[in-house]
Tab-separated table of C-alpha atoms in Angstrom:
chain	number	residue	atom	x	y	z
A	1	MET	CA	-12.319	-45.321	-37.752
A	2	SER	CA	-16.278	-45.628	-37.227
A	3	PRO	CA	-18.339	-42.525	-36.663
A	4	THR	CA	-21.233	-43.136	-35.310
A	5	THR	CA	-24.255	-39.759	-35.024
A	6	ASN	CA	-25.871	-38.999	-32.006
A	7	ASP	CA	-28.579	-36.122	-31.587
A	8	ALA	CA	-27.616	-35.993	-27.792
A	9	GLY	CA	-24.949	-34.094	-29.653
A	10	SER	CA	-20.728	-34.618	-30.355
A	11	HIS	CA	-17.884	-35.512	-28.567
A	12	SER	CA	-14.509	-36.223	-29.957
A	13	SER	CA	-11.397	-38.168	-28.238
A	14	ALA	CA	-8.349	-39.075	-30.448
A	15	ARG	CA	-5.658	-42.114	-29.004
A	16	GLU	CA	-2.292	-41.954	-30.706
A	17	THR	CA	-1.553	-45.498	-32.840
A	18	THR	CA	1.294	-46.990	-34.735
A	19	GLU	CA	-0.909	-46.513	-37.848
A	20	GLY	CA	-1.376	-42.960	-36.747
A	21	THR	CA	-4.330	-40.884	-34.790
A	22	VAL	CA	-7.796	-42.450	-34.544
A	23	TYR	CA	-10.320	-40.980	-33.214
A	24	THR	CA	-13.931	-41.879	-31.741
A	25	VAL	CA	-16.218	-39.617	-32.490
A	26	THR	CA	-20.173	-39.566	-31.072
A	27	GLY	CA	-22.568	-37.031	-33.636
A	28	GLY	CA	-21.895	-33.640	-35.386
A	29	ASP	CA	-20.747	-33.675	-38.785
A	30	TRP	CA	-17.983	-36.201	-39.991
A	31	ASP	CA	-15.954	-33.417	-41.607
A	32	GLU	CA	-17.275	-31.024	-39.457
A	33	ILE	CA	-15.494	-32.926	-36.298
A	34	VAL	CA	-12.188	-33.897	-38.562
A	35	GLN	CA	-11.225	-30.470	-38.949
A	36	SER	CA	-11.635	-28.558	-35.239
A	37	ALA	CA	-9.157	-31.961	-34.378
A	38	ALA	CA	-6.846	-30.538	-37.032
A	39	LYS	CA	-7.018	-26.398	-36.076
A	40	ALA	CA	-6.894	-27.930	-31.976
A	41	ASP	CA	-3.558	-26.505	-30.395
A	42	ASP	CA	-1.229	-28.259	-29.235
A	43	GLU	CA	1.157	-25.330	-28.510
A	44	ARG	CA	-1.163	-24.292	-24.827
A	45	ILE	CA	1.538	-24.455	-21.847
A	46	VAL	CA	1.658	-23.423	-18.172
A	47	VAL	CA	4.215	-21.135	-16.873
A	48	ASN	CA	5.336	-19.654	-13.579
A	49	MET	CA	6.450	-16.470	-13.332
A	50	GLY	CA	7.413	-15.709	-9.841
A	51	PRO	CA	7.952	-15.741	-7.450
A	52	GLN	CA	11.696	-15.148	-7.742
A	53	HIS	CA	11.173	-13.219	-10.803
A	54	PRO	CA	12.891	-9.825	-11.496
A	55	SER	CA	9.176	-8.337	-12.769
A	56	THR	CA	6.940	-9.494	-10.442
A	57	HIS	CA	6.653	-6.892	-7.382
A	58	GLY	CA	8.929	-8.888	-4.480
A	59	VAL	CA	6.974	-12.959	-4.241
A	60	LEU	CA	4.076	-12.963	-6.321
A	61	ARG	CA	4.037	-16.128	-8.155
A	62	LEU	CA	1.585	-15.817	-11.357
A	63	ILE	CA	0.140	-18.655	-12.842
A	64	LEU	CA	0.099	-18.717	-16.585
A	65	GLU	CA	-1.501	-20.838	-19.393
A	66	ILE	CA	-0.341	-19.149	-22.672
A	67	ASP	CA	-1.239	-19.268	-26.302
A	68	GLY	CA	1.769	-18.170	-28.250
A	69	GLU	CA	2.297	-14.874	-26.522
A	70	THR	CA	-1.470	-15.193	-25.697
A	71	VAL	CA	-2.870	-15.190	-22.455
A	72	THR	CA	-5.634	-17.191	-22.184
A	73	GLU	CA	-5.589	-17.272	-18.597
A	74	ALA	CA	-4.051	-15.328	-15.312
A	75	ARG	CA	-3.980	-16.843	-11.203
A	76	CYS	CA	-2.467	-15.142	-8.303
A	77	GLY	CA	-0.339	-17.186	-6.314
A	78	ILE	CA	-0.160	-15.442	-3.046
A	79	GLY	CA	1.278	-16.602	0.685
A	80	TYR	CA	5.040	-16.743	-0.097
A	81	LEU	CA	5.713	-13.876	2.029
A	82	HIS	CA	3.190	-15.077	5.936
A	83	THR	CA	4.741	-12.644	8.656
A	84	GLY	CA	1.241	-13.843	11.041
A	85	ILE	CA	1.360	-10.098	11.990
A	86	GLU	CA	-2.089	-10.137	12.505
A	87	LYS	CA	-2.113	-12.667	15.540
A	88	ASN	CA	0.890	-11.412	15.880
A	89	LEU	CA	-0.432	-8.246	17.406
A	90	GLU	CA	-3.353	-10.569	19.615
A	91	PHE	CA	-0.366	-11.137	21.876
A	92	ARG	CA	1.291	-7.278	22.155
A	93	ASN	CA	0.061	-3.962	24.355
A	94	TRP	CA	-1.929	-1.713	23.066
A	95	THR	CA	1.211	0.675	21.794
A	96	GLN	CA	3.277	-2.546	20.980
A	97	GLY	CA	0.440	-3.486	17.865
A	98	THR	CA	2.113	-0.318	15.276
A	99	THR	CA	5.500	-2.033	15.347
A	100	PHE	CA	4.049	-5.163	13.697
A	101	VAL	CA	1.531	-2.762	11.768
A	102	THR	CA	3.684	-0.228	9.924
A	103	ARG	CA	6.182	-3.360	9.008
A	104	MET	CA	2.956	-4.701	7.036
A	105	ASP	CA	2.367	-2.626	3.411
A	106	TYR	CA	6.669	-1.390	4.543
A	107	LEU	CA	6.020	1.155	1.266
A	108	THR	CA	3.371	2.839	4.200
A	109	PRO	CA	4.858	2.434	7.233
A	110	PHE	CA	2.900	5.718	7.970
A	111	PHE	CA	-0.705	5.236	6.522
A	112	ASN	CA	-0.388	1.012	8.764
A	113	GLU	CA	0.261	3.060	11.427
A	114	THR	CA	-2.728	6.121	11.846
A	115	ALA	CA	-4.778	3.945	10.285
A	116	TYR	CA	-4.364	1.152	13.069
A	117	CYS	CA	-4.159	4.523	15.653
A	118	LEU	CA	-7.449	5.682	14.191
A	119	GLY	CA	-9.362	2.715	15.627
A	120	VAL	CA	-8.126	2.103	18.325
A	121	GLU	CA	-8.642	6.028	19.150
A	122	LYS	CA	-12.603	5.448	17.766
A	123	LEU	CA	-12.403	2.776	20.538
A	124	LEU	CA	-10.981	4.885	23.463
A	125	GLY	CA	-13.378	7.413	22.749
A	126	ILE	CA	-10.712	9.709	22.149
A	127	THR	CA	-10.920	10.836	18.889
A	128	ASP	CA	-11.993	14.753	19.584
A	129	GLN	CA	-8.495	14.805	22.187
A	130	ILE	CA	-5.446	14.382	20.003
A	131	PRO	CA	-3.491	17.539	19.922
A	132	ASP	CA	-3.991	19.151	16.627
A	133	ARG	CA	0.175	19.198	16.258
A	134	ALA	CA	-0.238	16.164	15.845
A	135	THR	CA	-2.570	15.426	13.370
A	136	VAL	CA	-0.600	17.827	11.549
A	137	VAL	CA	2.836	16.018	11.263
A	138	ARG	CA	0.516	12.574	10.904
A	139	VAL	CA	-0.680	14.349	7.765
A	140	LEU	CA	2.375	15.239	6.870
A	141	LEU	CA	4.204	12.574	7.133
A	142	MET	CA	1.377	11.087	5.441
A	143	GLU	CA	2.067	12.909	1.882
A	144	LEU	CA	4.783	12.343	1.998
A	145	ASN	CA	5.185	8.518	2.254
A	146	ARG	CA	2.609	9.284	-0.704
A	147	LEU	CA	4.901	10.101	-2.412
A	148	SER	CA	7.930	7.971	-1.780
A	149	SER	CA	4.930	5.285	-2.290
A	150	HIS	CA	4.546	6.340	-5.836
A	151	LEU	CA	8.123	6.690	-6.167
A	152	VAL	CA	8.824	3.104	-5.626
A	153	CYS	CA	5.688	2.665	-7.762
A	154	ILE	CA	7.565	4.373	-10.977
A	155	ALA	CA	10.733	3.712	-10.062
A	156	THR	CA	10.264	0.004	-10.336
A	157	GLY	CA	7.841	-0.147	-13.002
A	158	GLY	CA	10.457	2.142	-15.428
A	159	MET	CA	13.149	-0.312	-14.364
A	160	GLU	CA	10.323	-3.714	-16.388
A	161	LEU	CA	9.542	-1.305	-19.489
A	162	GLY	CA	13.307	-0.629	-19.314
A	163	ALA	CA	13.244	2.804	-18.573
A	164	THR	CA	16.074	2.721	-16.177
A	165	THR	CA	16.324	6.502	-16.119
A	166	ILE	CA	12.878	7.057	-14.444
A	167	MET	CA	14.052	4.612	-11.756
A	168	ILE	CA	17.392	6.372	-10.994
A	169	TYR	CA	15.310	9.897	-10.635
A	170	GLY	CA	12.680	7.740	-8.971
A	171	PHE	CA	14.941	6.557	-5.799
A	172	ARG	CA	17.033	9.301	-6.081
A	173	ASP	CA	13.677	11.486	-4.933
A	174	ARG	CA	13.460	8.595	-2.496
A	175	GLU	CA	16.111	8.856	-0.639
A	176	LEU	CA	15.552	12.526	0.214
A	177	ILE	CA	12.312	11.794	1.879
A	178	LEU	CA	13.453	8.844	3.526
A	179	ASP	CA	16.752	10.618	4.689
A	180	ILE	CA	13.413	13.474	5.989
A	181	PHE	CA	12.017	10.203	7.512
A	182	GLU	CA	15.568	9.153	9.350
A	183	LEU	CA	15.430	12.994	10.617
A	184	ILE	CA	12.148	12.984	12.260
A	185	THR	CA	11.728	8.744	13.814
A	186	GLY	CA	15.163	7.356	13.498
A	187	LEU	CA	14.247	4.754	11.388
A	188	ARG	CA	14.255	4.894	7.172
A	189	MET	CA	11.584	2.547	6.530
A	190	ASN	CA	9.058	0.080	10.049
A	191	HIS	CA	9.081	4.203	12.025
A	192	ALA	CA	5.931	2.626	14.812
A	193	PHE	CA	6.163	7.579	14.902
A	194	VAL	CA	2.795	7.349	15.603
A	195	ARG	CA	1.789	5.972	18.796
A	196	PRO	CA	-2.151	5.903	19.979
A	197	GLY	CA	-3.022	8.938	21.359
A	198	GLY	CA	-0.776	10.915	19.366
A	199	LEU	CA	2.537	10.901	18.137
A	200	ALA	CA	6.213	8.439	19.674
A	201	GLN	CA	8.182	12.553	19.940
A	202	ASP	CA	7.506	16.324	18.394
A	203	LEU	CA	9.235	16.905	15.394
A	204	PRO	CA	13.148	17.983	15.826
A	205	PRO	CA	15.604	20.794	15.736
A	206	GLY	CA	16.035	21.091	11.913
A	207	ALA	CA	13.343	19.437	10.344
A	208	VAL	CA	11.228	22.378	9.184
A	209	ASP	CA	14.161	23.523	7.545
A	210	GLN	CA	14.543	20.333	5.491
A	211	LEU	CA	10.774	20.401	4.999
A	212	ARG	CA	10.639	23.641	2.817
A	213	GLU	CA	14.006	22.438	0.824
A	214	PHE	CA	12.440	19.698	0.167
A	215	VAL	CA	9.767	21.144	-1.367
A	216	LYS	CA	12.263	23.521	-3.285
A	217	THR	CA	13.834	20.741	-4.454
A	218	MET	CA	10.784	18.225	-5.916
A	219	LYS	CA	8.780	21.232	-7.852
A	220	LYS	CA	12.166	20.773	-10.184
A	221	ASN	CA	12.342	17.523	-10.063
A	222	LEU	CA	8.665	16.670	-10.562
A	223	PRO	CA	8.662	17.979	-14.735
A	224	GLU	CA	10.986	16.346	-15.644
A	225	TYR	CA	9.610	12.755	-15.107
A	226	ASP	CA	6.534	14.284	-17.244
A	227	LYS	CA	9.849	15.195	-20.137
A	228	LEU	CA	10.922	11.552	-19.728
A	229	ALA	CA	8.158	9.562	-19.367
A	230	THR	CA	4.096	11.305	-20.439
A	231	GLY	CA	4.980	12.170	-23.984
A	232	ASN	CA	7.276	9.672	-24.758
A	233	PRO	CA	6.459	7.694	-27.717
A	234	ILE	CA	7.621	5.029	-26.512
A	235	PHE	CA	6.814	5.002	-23.166
A	236	LYS	CA	2.954	5.682	-24.002
A	237	ALA	CA	2.952	2.801	-26.647
A	238	ARG	CA	4.017	0.493	-23.622
A	239	MET	CA	1.306	1.628	-21.583
A	240	GLN	CA	-1.724	2.495	-23.057
A	241	ASP	CA	-4.690	0.055	-23.478
A	242	VAL	CA	-2.658	-2.267	-21.210
A	243	GLY	CA	-4.325	-3.725	-18.264
A	244	TYR	CA	-7.628	-2.144	-19.495
A	245	LEU	CA	-10.115	-1.712	-16.353
A	246	ASP	CA	-13.432	-0.885	-16.406
A	247	LEU	CA	-16.037	1.403	-14.132
A	248	SER	CA	-18.054	-1.522	-13.440
A	249	GLY	CA	-14.961	-3.946	-13.415
A	250	CYS	CA	-13.476	-1.848	-10.533
A	251	MET	CA	-17.179	-1.997	-8.924
A	252	ALA	CA	-16.844	-5.758	-9.001
A	253	LEU	CA	-13.899	-6.742	-7.405
A	254	GLY	CA	-13.518	-3.328	-5.311
A	255	ALA	CA	-10.360	-1.986	-6.646
A	256	THR	CA	-10.343	1.207	-4.704
A	257	GLY	CA	-6.903	3.928	-5.708
A	258	PRO	CA	-5.297	4.420	-8.652
A	259	ILE	CA	-7.152	2.268	-10.466
A	260	LEU	CA	-10.466	3.422	-9.897
A	261	ARG	CA	-9.554	6.530	-10.232
A	262	SER	CA	-8.046	5.762	-14.293
A	263	THR	CA	-11.909	5.342	-14.799
A	264	GLY	CA	-13.124	8.921	-14.399
A	265	LEU	CA	-14.380	8.415	-10.810
A	266	PRO	CA	-12.873	11.110	-8.087
A	267	HIS	CA	-13.641	8.649	-5.218
A	268	ASP	CA	-10.475	9.810	-1.959
A	269	LEU	CA	-11.545	9.155	1.268
A	270	ARG	CA	-9.363	11.860	2.363
A	271	LYS	CA	-12.777	13.455	0.790
A	272	SER	CA	-15.474	11.575	1.130
A	273	ASP	CA	-14.579	10.493	4.729
A	274	PRO	CA	-12.485	12.776	5.929
A	275	TYR	CA	-9.987	12.010	8.642
A	276	CYS	CA	-7.145	14.157	10.541
A	277	GLY	CA	-8.997	16.873	9.303
A	278	TYR	CA	-8.140	16.628	6.004
A	279	GLU	CA	-11.415	18.338	4.642
A	280	THR	CA	-9.529	22.002	5.388
A	281	TYR	CA	-6.463	20.982	3.376
A	282	GLU	CA	-6.795	22.476	-0.193
A	283	PHE	CA	-6.072	19.877	-3.068
A	284	ASP	CA	-7.399	17.993	-5.746
A	285	VAL	CA	-8.243	14.351	-7.180
A	286	PRO	CA	-6.866	13.493	-10.496
A	287	THR	CA	-8.750	10.910	-12.985
A	288	THR	CA	-8.370	10.389	-16.356
A	289	GLU	CA	-10.986	8.054	-18.053
A	290	THR	CA	-7.902	5.451	-19.413
A	291	CYS	CA	-8.619	2.521	-17.611
A	292	ASP	CA	-5.335	1.676	-17.708
A	293	SER	CA	-2.064	1.373	-17.036
A	294	TYR	CA	-0.916	5.148	-18.647
A	295	GLY	CA	-3.539	6.990	-17.283
A	296	ARG	CA	-2.691	4.888	-13.042
A	297	PHE	CA	0.785	6.533	-13.891
A	298	LEU	CA	-0.948	10.202	-14.492
A	299	ILE	CA	-2.700	9.718	-12.200
A	300	ARG	CA	0.351	8.631	-9.452
A	301	LEU	CA	2.039	11.624	-11.170
A	302	GLU	CA	-0.542	14.027	-10.454
A	303	GLU	CA	-1.149	13.060	-6.861
A	304	MET	CA	3.042	13.854	-6.333
A	305	ARG	CA	2.126	17.295	-6.977
A	306	GLN	CA	-1.279	17.557	-4.692
A	307	SER	CA	1.540	15.600	-2.095
A	308	LEU	CA	2.784	18.240	-1.739
A	309	ARG	CA	0.753	20.970	-1.425
A	310	ILE	CA	-0.462	19.273	0.955
A	311	VAL	CA	2.656	19.298	2.544
A	312	GLU	CA	3.277	22.830	2.063
A	313	GLN	CA	-0.611	23.671	3.878
A	314	CYS	CA	0.601	21.376	7.011
A	315	LEU	CA	4.139	23.613	7.120
A	316	GLU	CA	2.587	26.692	7.488
A	317	ARG	CA	-0.275	24.974	10.279
A	318	LEU	CA	2.698	23.915	12.629
A	319	GLU	CA	1.920	25.813	15.572
A	320	PRO	CA	3.727	24.594	18.852
A	321	GLY	CA	2.030	22.548	21.405
A	322	PRO	CA	1.795	18.570	22.698
A	323	VAL	CA	1.545	16.298	20.665
A	324	MET	CA	0.219	13.009	22.786
A	325	VAL	CA	-3.176	12.932	23.594
A	326	ALA	CA	-3.104	14.312	27.520
A	327	ASP	CA	-4.453	11.630	29.501
A	328	LYS	CA	-1.937	10.503	31.505
A	329	LYS	CA	-3.464	6.707	31.945
A	330	ILE	CA	-2.857	6.620	27.576
A	331	ALA	CA	-0.581	8.606	26.817
A	332	TRP	CA	3.395	6.749	26.848
A	333	PRO	CA	5.020	8.421	29.373
A	334	ALA	CA	8.364	8.685	28.162
A	335	GLN	CA	10.166	11.864	27.119
A	336	LEU	CA	12.579	10.566	24.005
A	337	ALA	CA	16.106	11.883	24.409
A	338	MET	CA	19.243	11.567	22.487
A	339	GLY	CA	21.706	9.789	25.030
A	340	PRO	CA	24.747	7.608	24.274
A	341	ASP	CA	22.947	4.663	23.049
A	342	GLY	CA	21.149	7.337	19.819
A	343	LEU	CA	17.662	7.275	21.016
A	344	GLY	CA	17.009	6.435	25.003
A	345	ASN	CA	14.302	7.715	27.388
A	346	SER	CA	14.737	11.814	28.956
A	347	LEU	CA	17.809	10.722	31.924
A	348	ASP	CA	15.419	14.831	33.892
A	349	HIS	CA	12.581	12.787	32.523
A	350	ILE	CA	13.139	9.219	34.663
A	351	ARG	CA	14.835	11.157	37.894
A	352	ASN	CA	11.757	13.280	37.596
A	353	ILE	CA	9.578	9.910	38.060
A	354	MET	CA	12.206	8.134	40.918
A	355	GLY	CA	12.357	11.292	43.266
A	356	THR	CA	8.905	13.233	43.330
A	357	SER	CA	6.310	9.928	43.899
A	358	MET	CA	6.684	6.019	44.285
A	359	GLU	CA	2.779	6.108	42.397
A	360	ALA	CA	4.377	7.872	39.346
A	361	LEU	CA	7.091	5.367	38.833
A	362	ILE	CA	4.815	1.925	40.010
A	363	HIS	CA	2.278	4.374	37.100
A	364	HIS	CA	5.027	4.359	34.396
A	365	PHE	CA	6.718	0.584	34.904
A	366	LYS	CA	2.465	-0.702	35.118
A	367	LEU	CA	1.649	1.853	31.837
A	368	VAL	CA	4.642	0.666	29.622
A	369	THR	CA	4.860	-3.454	30.775
A	370	GLU	CA	1.366	-3.819	30.717
A	371	GLY	CA	-0.644	-1.618	28.488
A	372	PHE	CA	-3.860	0.296	29.118
A	373	ARG	CA	-6.795	-1.162	29.389
A	374	VAL	CA	-9.344	0.189	25.797
A	375	PRO	CA	-12.375	-0.363	25.837
A	376	ALA	CA	-14.808	-3.824	24.682
A	377	GLY	CA	-16.698	-2.869	21.656
A	378	GLN	CA	-15.703	-2.507	17.601
A	379	ALA	CA	-13.783	-0.059	15.539
A	380	TYR	CA	-13.221	0.891	11.490
A	381	ALA	CA	-11.016	3.314	10.515
A	382	ALA	CA	-9.116	3.246	6.544
A	383	VAL	CA	-8.092	5.925	5.130
A	384	GLU	CA	-6.822	6.855	1.471
A	385	SER	CA	-3.749	5.552	1.143
A	386	PRO	CA	-1.270	5.357	-2.202
A	387	LYS	CA	-2.932	2.301	-3.114
A	388	GLY	CA	-6.958	2.485	-2.194
A	389	GLU	CA	-8.506	2.392	1.013
A	390	LEU	CA	-6.369	0.555	3.954
A	391	GLY	CA	-8.641	-0.180	6.318
A	392	VAL	CA	-8.493	-1.655	9.899
A	393	HIS	CA	-11.119	-3.387	12.334
A	394	VAL	CA	-9.562	-4.049	15.685
A	395	VAL	CA	-12.093	-5.747	18.256
A	396	SER	CA	-11.196	-4.934	22.049
A	397	ASP	CA	-12.738	-6.895	24.926
A	398	GLY	CA	-11.967	-4.824	27.060
A	399	GLY	CA	-8.337	-5.861	28.250
A	400	THR	CA	-4.359	-4.281	27.032
A	401	ARG	CA	-4.214	-6.242	24.328
A	402	PRO	CA	-6.514	-6.584	21.492
A	403	TYR	CA	-8.416	-9.291	20.879
A	404	ARG	CA	-8.521	-9.228	17.123
A	405	VAL	CA	-7.503	-6.683	14.738
A	406	HIS	CA	-7.888	-7.306	10.376
A	407	PHE	CA	-6.386	-5.216	7.330
A	408	ARG	CA	-8.192	-4.891	4.440
A	409	ASP	CA	-5.402	-4.270	2.496
A	410	PRO	CA	-5.726	-2.833	-1.214
A	411	SER	CA	-3.310	-4.631	-2.386
A	412	PHE	CA	-4.747	-7.846	-1.818
A	413	THR	CA	-8.350	-5.933	-3.138
A	414	ASN	CA	-6.539	-5.575	-6.112
A	415	LEU	CA	-4.861	-7.999	-7.158
A	416	GLN	CA	-7.616	-9.504	-8.263
A	417	ALA	CA	-8.072	-7.344	-10.983
A	418	MET	CA	-5.113	-9.601	-12.109
A	419	ALA	CA	-7.076	-12.165	-13.945
A	420	ALA	CA	-9.428	-9.453	-15.495
A	421	MET	CA	-6.748	-7.007	-17.077
A	422	CYS	CA	-4.416	-9.830	-18.093
A	423	GLU	CA	-5.929	-12.227	-19.584
A	424	GLY	CA	-6.888	-12.058	-23.993
A	425	GLY	CA	-3.164	-10.137	-24.376
A	426	GLN	CA	0.614	-10.162	-23.571
A	427	VAL	CA	3.229	-12.049	-21.386
A	428	ALA	CA	5.032	-9.362	-22.415
A	429	ASP	CA	1.828	-7.171	-20.916
A	430	VAL	CA	1.157	-8.898	-17.189
A	431	ILE	CA	4.516	-7.381	-16.132
A	432	VAL	CA	2.868	-3.768	-16.879
A	433	ALA	CA	-0.531	-4.820	-15.794
A	434	VAL	CA	0.706	-5.942	-12.429
A	435	ALA	CA	3.215	-2.892	-12.312
A	436	SER	CA	-0.219	-0.934	-12.826
A	437	ILE	CA	-1.849	-1.803	-9.986
A	438	ASP	CA	1.386	-1.564	-7.799
A	439	PRO	CA	0.466	-4.791	-5.194
A	440	VAL	CA	2.636	-4.765	-2.035
A	441	MET	CA	3.238	-8.070	-0.786
A	442	GLY	CA	4.198	-7.231	2.842
A	443	GLY	CA	0.137	-6.105	2.587
A	444	VAL	CA	-1.046	-8.987	0.384
A	445	ASP	CA	0.628	-11.532	3.115
A	446	ARG	CA	0.041	-10.272	6.408
């Protein structure tokens, strides 16, 4: 071993020989280099958490470099659920687009549909012509959807912490909401119910009564989450100061939703840039100043209470009226009715079209097969989804199909914060931090 000195700085490399470790050293103090080499920890390893892992929210792959139990570097690997939905939209007409976008973030289908339809309606210039009843039902469905999404977040997050009772309660209450969705749209998920110009159909008989019953039940059930978790010392210890991200971090990474509001900033598009008449509803924007996973849990819990307030206001505002724009060149000309196949066109409506005039029949055929034309241009519409700002940028070349549709999905943007939240913490805390982001991979891999 031959130490030499070099003013340019120190460098040390080692190789194993039959006589032991041999160091080749240039520069620096010999004793210091030997000490630092002795301290070098060879226990640093890289592990894959996912994409098939019970704690990684769908097919999310986390690449973690760990030193013992401490995470020194964290990265996300995405792309395991690519659906090509945004590309598919370019090969379908504007109305068919709702069938695709509803499947993006599959836990928040009504937000995807409404954001897309608001963008299309901006391009058509019919934003002010949407019937009031259709707008109220959109708000009603979105707030119910906010409840169901937060329930899944709290339920799965609790399960990952080992709090299985929270999981059972969360899915129990979500089931009540999915029953209502099935009553109104015919489907539990992936509804394609919100359409450009309004809705696919009106609320069915009995829906309002079931909604009122649901509000009563939820008001009784929500305090159970407080009793189980909010003041629970084990639950708090597991979540407090975990997944920390302050306001400057949120601003740098573009994080929105409960992550941003847990820093104390009450940013909510329903207040700051209202749509669907949200400025006329009374509700509060809950915030905390903890910047951690526990604060995000508290925010989601309070947002559910606020959503119930909005649902009650919607039920009071439901006045009889149309649910589709009056312009027959845009309005989907179907009047749906329950048939032997479960759901279909009303036979009376078909007889009326076929027996009244050849022009009406041709128009019906053209509108359904080819679709309506949307003036050339581009528009951006954004809604406050349960996870943050969900924006859609729609571009038309004047045809019956979108030229381009791009979604700014909050799950995708918020996942950037994963490294900032996890590096320097424990491996077990990675699960808590990711659960507090609440990513859904359907929205990430579009």
